[in-house]
mmCIF file of C-alpha atoms in Angstrom:
data_model
loop_
_atom_site.group_PDB
_atom_site.id
_atom_site.type_symbol
_atom_site.label_atom_id
_atom_site.label_comp_id
_atom_site.label_asym_id
_atom_site.label_seq_id
_atom_site.Cartn_x
_atom_site.Cartn_y
_atom_site.Cartn_z
ATOM 1 C CA MET A 1 -0.012 -0.006 -0.064
ATOM 2 C CA ARG A 2 1.222 3.499 -0.824
ATOM 3 C CA VAL A 3 1.175 5.505 2.401
ATOM 4 C CA LEU A 4 1.685 9.245 2.535
ATOM 5 C CA LEU A 5 3.313 10.201 5.794
ATOM 6 C CA VAL A 6 2.820 13.870 6.667
ATOM 7 C CA GLU A 7 5.154 14.410 9.530
ATOM 8 C CA ASP A 8 7.692 17.140 10.312
ATOM 9 C CA ASP A 9 9.512 15.344 13.129
ATOM 10 C CA ASP A 10 12.506 13.543 11.431
ATOM 11 C CA GLY A 11 12.831 11.032 14.282
ATOM 12 C CA VAL A 12 9.313 9.933 14.290
ATOM 13 C CA ALA A 13 9.108 9.959 10.456
ATOM 14 C CA ASP A 14 12.222 7.794 10.009
ATOM 15 C CA ALA A 15 10.909 5.270 12.472
ATOM 16 C CA LEU A 16 7.515 5.035 10.817
ATOM 17 C CA VAL A 17 8.903 4.900 7.347
ATOM 18 C CA ASP A 18 11.252 1.926 8.386
ATOM 19 C CA SER A 19 8.385 0.121 10.028
ATOM 20 C CA LEU A 20 5.782 0.611 7.318
ATOM 21 C CA GLY A 21 8.409 -0.470 4.688
ATOM 22 C CA ALA A 22 9.346 -3.572 6.825
ATOM 23 C CA HIS A 23 5.665 -4.576 6.838
ATOM 24 C CA GLY A 24 5.337 -4.322 2.948
ATOM 25 C CA HIS A 25 3.958 -0.741 2.517
ATOM 26 C CA GLN A 26 5.479 1.886 0.318
ATOM 27 C CA PRO A 27 5.682 5.009 2.485
ATOM 28 C CA THR A 28 6.360 8.521 1.171
ATOM 29 C CA ARG A 29 7.267 11.081 3.771
ATOM 30 C CA VAL A 30 6.518 14.905 3.401
ATOM 31 C CA ARG A 31 7.177 17.606 6.036
ATOM 32 C CA ARG A 32 4.598 20.328 5.094
ATOM 33 C CA GLY A 33 0.820 20.462 4.616
ATOM 34 C CA GLU A 34 1.197 22.033 1.186
ATOM 35 C CA ASP A 35 3.337 19.158 0.025
ATOM 36 C CA ALA A 36 0.633 16.678 1.190
ATOM 37 C CA LEU A 37 -1.928 18.605 -0.793
ATOM 38 C CA LEU A 38 0.075 18.067 -3.927
ATOM 39 C CA ALA A 39 1.265 14.503 -3.293
ATOM 40 C CA HIS A 40 -2.000 12.876 -2.003
ATOM 41 C CA ARG A 41 -3.065 11.723 -5.435
ATOM 42 C CA ASP A 42 -0.207 9.082 -5.601
ATOM 43 C CA ALA A 43 -1.191 7.449 -2.205
ATOM 44 C CA ASP A 44 -3.690 4.957 -1.056
ATOM 45 C CA LEU A 45 -3.910 6.277 2.515
ATOM 46 C CA ALA A 46 -2.394 9.299 4.455
ATOM 47 C CA LEU A 47 -1.069 9.406 7.936
ATOM 48 C CA LEU A 48 -1.444 13.034 9.162
ATOM 49 C CA ASP A 49 0.136 14.857 11.852
ATOM 50 C CA LEU A 50 -1.435 18.071 13.011
ATOM 51 C CA GLY A 51 1.488 20.104 14.127
ATOM 52 C CA LEU A 52 2.998 21.040 10.771
ATOM 53 C CA PRO A 53 5.298 23.918 10.098
ATOM 54 C CA ASP A 54 3.199 25.759 7.405
ATOM 55 C CA LEU A 55 -0.360 24.716 8.004
ATOM 56 C CA ASP A 56 -2.340 23.322 10.881
ATOM 57 C CA GLY A 57 -3.094 19.642 10.147
ATOM 58 C CA LEU A 58 -6.753 20.175 10.531
ATOM 59 C CA GLU A 59 -6.609 22.711 7.794
ATOM 60 C CA VAL A 60 -4.882 20.332 5.626
ATOM 61 C CA LEU A 61 -7.576 17.697 6.357
ATOM 62 C CA ARG A 62 -10.320 20.319 5.480
ATOM 63 C CA LYS A 63 -8.575 21.183 2.219
ATOM 64 C CA LEU A 64 -8.044 17.577 1.330
ATOM 65 C CA ARG A 65 -11.630 16.590 1.966
ATOM 66 C CA ALA A 66 -12.761 19.260 -0.450
ATOM 67 C CA VAL A 67 -11.132 17.399 -3.262
ATOM 68 C CA SER A 68 -10.425 13.779 -2.236
ATOM 69 C CA THR A 69 -11.944 10.742 -0.438
ATOM 70 C CA LEU A 70 -8.463 9.402 0.269
ATOM 71 C CA PRO A 71 -8.491 7.582 3.615
ATOM 72 C CA VAL A 72 -6.773 9.715 6.301
ATOM 73 C CA ILE A 73 -5.610 8.573 9.853
ATOM 74 C CA VAL A 74 -4.695 11.430 11.965
ATOM 75 C CA LEU A 75 -1.543 10.506 14.026
ATOM 76 C CA THR A 76 -0.666 13.334 16.381
ATOM 77 C CA ALA A 77 0.217 14.156 20.009
ATOM 78 C CA ARG A 78 -2.767 16.400 20.180
ATOM 79 C CA GLY A 79 -5.172 14.365 22.328
ATOM 80 C CA ASP A 80 -7.639 16.956 23.549
ATOM 81 C CA GLU A 81 -11.247 16.205 23.036
ATOM 82 C CA ARG A 82 -11.830 19.312 20.855
ATOM 83 C CA SER A 83 -9.097 18.286 18.428
ATOM 84 C CA VAL A 84 -10.365 14.719 18.172
ATOM 85 C CA VAL A 85 -13.943 15.831 17.628
ATOM 86 C CA ARG A 86 -12.877 18.401 14.952
ATOM 87 C CA GLY A 87 -10.630 15.884 13.202
ATOM 88 C CA LEU A 88 -13.413 13.359 12.893
ATOM 89 C CA ARG A 89 -16.051 15.908 11.944
ATOM 90 C CA LEU A 90 -13.683 17.173 9.142
ATOM 91 C CA GLY A 91 -13.455 13.696 7.736
ATOM 92 C CA ALA A 92 -10.654 11.820 9.276
ATOM 93 C CA ASP A 93 -11.315 8.142 9.013
ATOM 94 C CA ASP A 94 -9.437 7.473 12.366
ATOM 95 C CA TYR A 95 -7.656 9.483 15.030
ATOM 96 C CA LEU A 96 -4.708 8.049 16.943
ATOM 97 C CA VAL A 97 -2.805 9.930 19.644
ATOM 98 C CA LYS A 98 1.041 9.385 19.900
ATOM 99 C CA PRO A 99 2.721 7.303 21.127
ATOM 100 C CA VAL A 100 0.964 4.494 19.432
ATOM 101 C CA ARG A 101 1.958 0.830 19.181
ATOM 102 C CA LEU A 102 3.063 -0.205 15.721
ATOM 103 C CA SER A 103 0.733 -3.365 15.827
ATOM 104 C CA GLU A 104 -2.300 -1.032 16.479
ATOM 105 C CA LEU A 105 -1.258 1.406 13.711
ATOM 106 C CA LEU A 106 -1.034 -1.394 11.185
ATOM 107 C CA ALA A 107 -4.334 -2.835 12.259
ATOM 108 C CA ARG A 108 -6.018 0.671 12.003
ATOM 109 C CA ILE A 109 -4.572 1.098 8.427
ATOM 110 C CA GLU A 110 -5.958 -2.254 7.446
ATOM 111 C CA ALA A 111 -9.327 -1.648 8.779
ATOM 112 C CA VAL A 112 -9.643 1.886 7.202
ATOM 113 C CA THR A 113 -8.468 0.820 3.720
ATOM 114 C CA ARG A 114 -10.724 -2.189 3.912
ATOM 115 C CA ARG A 115 -13.861 0.009 4.590
ATOM 116 C CA ALA A 116 -12.770 2.576 1.893
ATOM 117 C CA ALA A 117 -12.357 -0.187 -0.792
ATOM 118 C CA ALA A 118 -15.787 -1.621 0.006
ATOM 119 C CA ALA A 119 -17.444 1.885 -0.149
ATOM 120 C CA ARG A 120 -16.207 2.896 -3.472
ATOM 121 C CA PRO A 121 -16.778 0.380 -6.289
ATOM 122 C CA GLU A 122 -16.022 2.113 -9.530
ATOM 123 C CA PRO A 123 -18.264 1.571 -12.735
ATOM 124 C CA GLN A 124 -16.442 0.812 -15.860
ATOM 125 C CA VAL A 125 -19.057 2.310 -18.147
ATOM 126 C CA VAL A 126 -21.192 5.314 -17.305
ATOM 127 C CA VAL A 127 -24.314 6.235 -19.389
ATOM 128 C CA VAL A 128 -25.908 9.699 -19.158
ATOM 129 C CA GLY A 129 -28.593 10.352 -21.617
ATOM 130 C CA ASP A 130 -27.169 9.155 -24.990
ATOM 131 C CA ILE A 131 -23.619 9.815 -23.815
ATOM 132 C CA GLU A 132 -21.719 6.490 -22.974
ATOM 133 C CA VAL A 133 -18.321 6.863 -21.312
ATOM 134 C CA ASP A 134 -16.196 3.714 -21.069
ATOM 135 C CA LEU A 135 -13.637 4.441 -18.382
ATOM 136 C CA GLY A 136 -11.629 1.336 -18.916
ATOM 137 C CA ALA A 137 -11.349 1.629 -22.784
ATOM 138 C CA ARG A 138 -11.151 5.423 -22.665
ATOM 139 C CA ARG A 139 -13.897 5.533 -25.270
ATOM 140 C CA VAL A 140 -16.789 8.085 -25.590
ATOM 141 C CA VAL A 141 -19.935 7.421 -27.715
ATOM 142 C CA VAL A 142 -22.656 9.982 -28.169
ATOM 143 C CA GLY A 143 -25.841 9.286 -29.900
ATOM 144 C CA GLY A 144 -24.182 6.068 -31.352
ATOM 145 C CA ALA A 145 -21.246 7.700 -32.753
ATOM 146 C CA GLU A 146 -17.693 7.740 -31.287
ATOM 147 C CA VAL A 147 -16.372 11.109 -30.281
ATOM 148 C CA GLU A 148 -12.505 11.719 -30.295
ATOM 149 C CA LEU A 149 -11.217 13.524 -27.192
ATOM 150 C CA THR A 150 -7.864 14.586 -26.172
ATOM 151 C CA ALA A 151 -6.247 12.942 -23.085
ATOM 152 C CA LYS A 152 -7.149 15.905 -20.910
ATOM 153 C CA GLU A 153 -10.672 16.342 -22.298
ATOM 154 C CA PHE A 154 -11.257 12.623 -21.516
ATOM 155 C CA ALA A 155 -9.809 13.110 -17.982
ATOM 156 C CA VAL A 156 -12.270 15.896 -17.304
ATOM 157 C CA LEU A 157 -15.146 13.952 -18.633
ATOM 158 C CA ALA A 158 -14.220 10.829 -16.690
ATOM 159 C CA ALA A 159 -13.909 12.745 -13.473
ATOM 160 C CA LEU A 160 -17.445 14.040 -13.981
ATOM 161 C CA ALA A 161 -18.785 10.620 -15.212
ATOM 162 C CA ARG A 162 -17.534 8.915 -11.958
ATOM 163 C CA ARG A 163 -19.825 11.251 -10.033
ATOM 164 C CA ALA A 164 -22.615 11.491 -12.609
ATOM 165 C CA GLY A 165 -25.588 13.366 -11.335
ATOM 166 C CA THR A 166 -23.456 15.017 -8.628
ATOM 167 C CA ALA A 167 -22.007 18.511 -8.476
ATOM 168 C CA VAL A 168 -18.121 18.370 -8.767
ATOM 169 C CA SER A 169 -16.180 21.339 -7.553
ATOM 170 C CA ARG A 170 -13.544 23.136 -9.625
ATOM 171 C CA GLN A 171 -10.960 22.206 -6.909
ATOM 172 C CA GLN A 172 -11.849 18.521 -7.432
ATOM 173 C CA LEU A 173 -11.400 18.620 -11.117
ATOM 174 C CA MET A 174 -8.207 20.640 -10.976
ATOM 175 C CA ASP A 175 -6.868 18.235 -8.332
ATOM 176 C CA GLU A 176 -7.778 15.041 -10.189
ATOM 177 C CA VAL A 177 -6.882 16.068 -13.754
ATOM 178 C CA TRP A 178 -3.866 18.437 -13.206
ATOM 179 C CA GLY A 179 -2.884 17.335 -9.540
ATOM 180 C CA ASP A 180 -3.130 20.814 -8.281
ATOM 181 C CA ALA A 181 -6.136 22.110 -6.609
ATOM 182 C CA TYR A 182 -5.005 25.210 -4.731
ATOM 183 C CA VAL A 183 -1.556 26.338 -5.922
ATOM 184 C CA ALA A 184 -1.896 27.011 -9.629
ATOM 185 C CA VAL A 185 -4.123 29.680 -11.157
ATOM 186 C CA SER A 186 -5.169 28.289 -14.497
ATOM 187 C CA ARG A 187 -7.854 28.701 -17.018
ATOM 188 C CA SER A 188 -7.070 25.315 -18.475
ATOM 189 C CA LEU A 189 -10.141 23.741 -16.992
ATOM 190 C CA ASP A 190 -12.541 26.362 -18.596
ATOM 191 C CA VAL A 191 -10.710 25.952 -21.980
ATOM 192 C CA HIS A 192 -11.141 22.040 -21.797
ATOM 193 C CA LEU A 193 -14.643 22.226 -20.736
ATOM 194 C CA THR A 194 -15.548 24.609 -23.620
ATOM 195 C CA GLN A 195 -13.952 22.147 -26.069
ATOM 196 C CA LEU A 196 -15.769 19.185 -24.326
ATOM 197 C CA ARG A 197 -19.093 20.852 -24.657
ATOM 198 C CA ALA A 198 -18.497 21.565 -28.347
ATOM 199 C CA LYS A 199 -17.571 17.977 -29.106
ATOM 200 C CA LEU A 200 -20.352 16.344 -27.008
ATOM 201 C CA ARG A 201 -23.107 18.806 -28.320
ATOM 202 C CA ARG A 202 -25.217 17.969 -25.311
ATOM 203 C CA PRO A 203 -25.232 21.355 -23.396
ATOM 204 C CA GLU A 204 -28.188 20.214 -21.307
ATOM 205 C CA LEU A 205 -26.089 17.336 -19.864
ATOM 206 C CA LEU A 206 -23.005 19.297 -18.875
ATOM 207 C CA THR A 207 -24.163 21.881 -16.431
ATOM 208 C CA THR A 208 -22.151 24.732 -14.777
ATOM 209 C CA ILE A 209 -22.987 25.211 -11.173
ATOM 210 C CA ARG A 210 -22.348 28.843 -10.628
ATOM 211 C CA GLY A 211 -19.654 29.585 -8.015
ATOM 212 C CA PHE A 212 -18.872 25.876 -7.372
ATOM 213 C CA GLY A 213 -18.215 23.701 -10.351
ATOM 214 C CA TYR A 214 -19.947 21.333 -12.868
ATOM 215 C CA ARG A 215 -22.310 18.388 -13.142
ATOM 216 C CA LEU A 216 -22.689 15.764 -15.845
ATOM 217 C CA GLY A 217 -26.288 14.535 -16.010
ATOM 218 C CA ALA A 218 -29.452 15.512 -14.229
#
């Protein structure tokens, strides 16, 4: 499993990286919250400390939850009730207070990832109106005719198709397609959506949610 370790303490991080690696995981360690927001797409689970040098870990969790369902276990010395409650309400899948036994941490990681995997079966083909999006074959058919999309156009459409009928924020799309939800200021998303609308020719099925994002389907 690819584990993103967000920890600024070198001693703690080194020990966790060694232990996780010894048990078959692939840990990647970052020190800052901003780094975690850029690296999370390459992870299956995140271990998140709250005392980070650039951002409070709870703010990192809030921003992460705006764009991703990545399983997150808070691993911190902050054990007061208010922090625990805030962490869980902001979307942490589990909350552990240091020091924690390695055997317990490994068991919690296994339990969280098992629940996450069961909760998100992904469809291979999504049908919205007469638009058919084959996620596995990267193929799009509209009204019975195949439509040629660029790689980025398909990535944007696929991100919307996986959540068909649901509003998807600009941040989610920027994060999933370009890997950068907060740092870059880019009009790329608008340009690709304009091109996508022109190729699909189904404006009623690709809706702009003013001030938020976009939705594919009713």
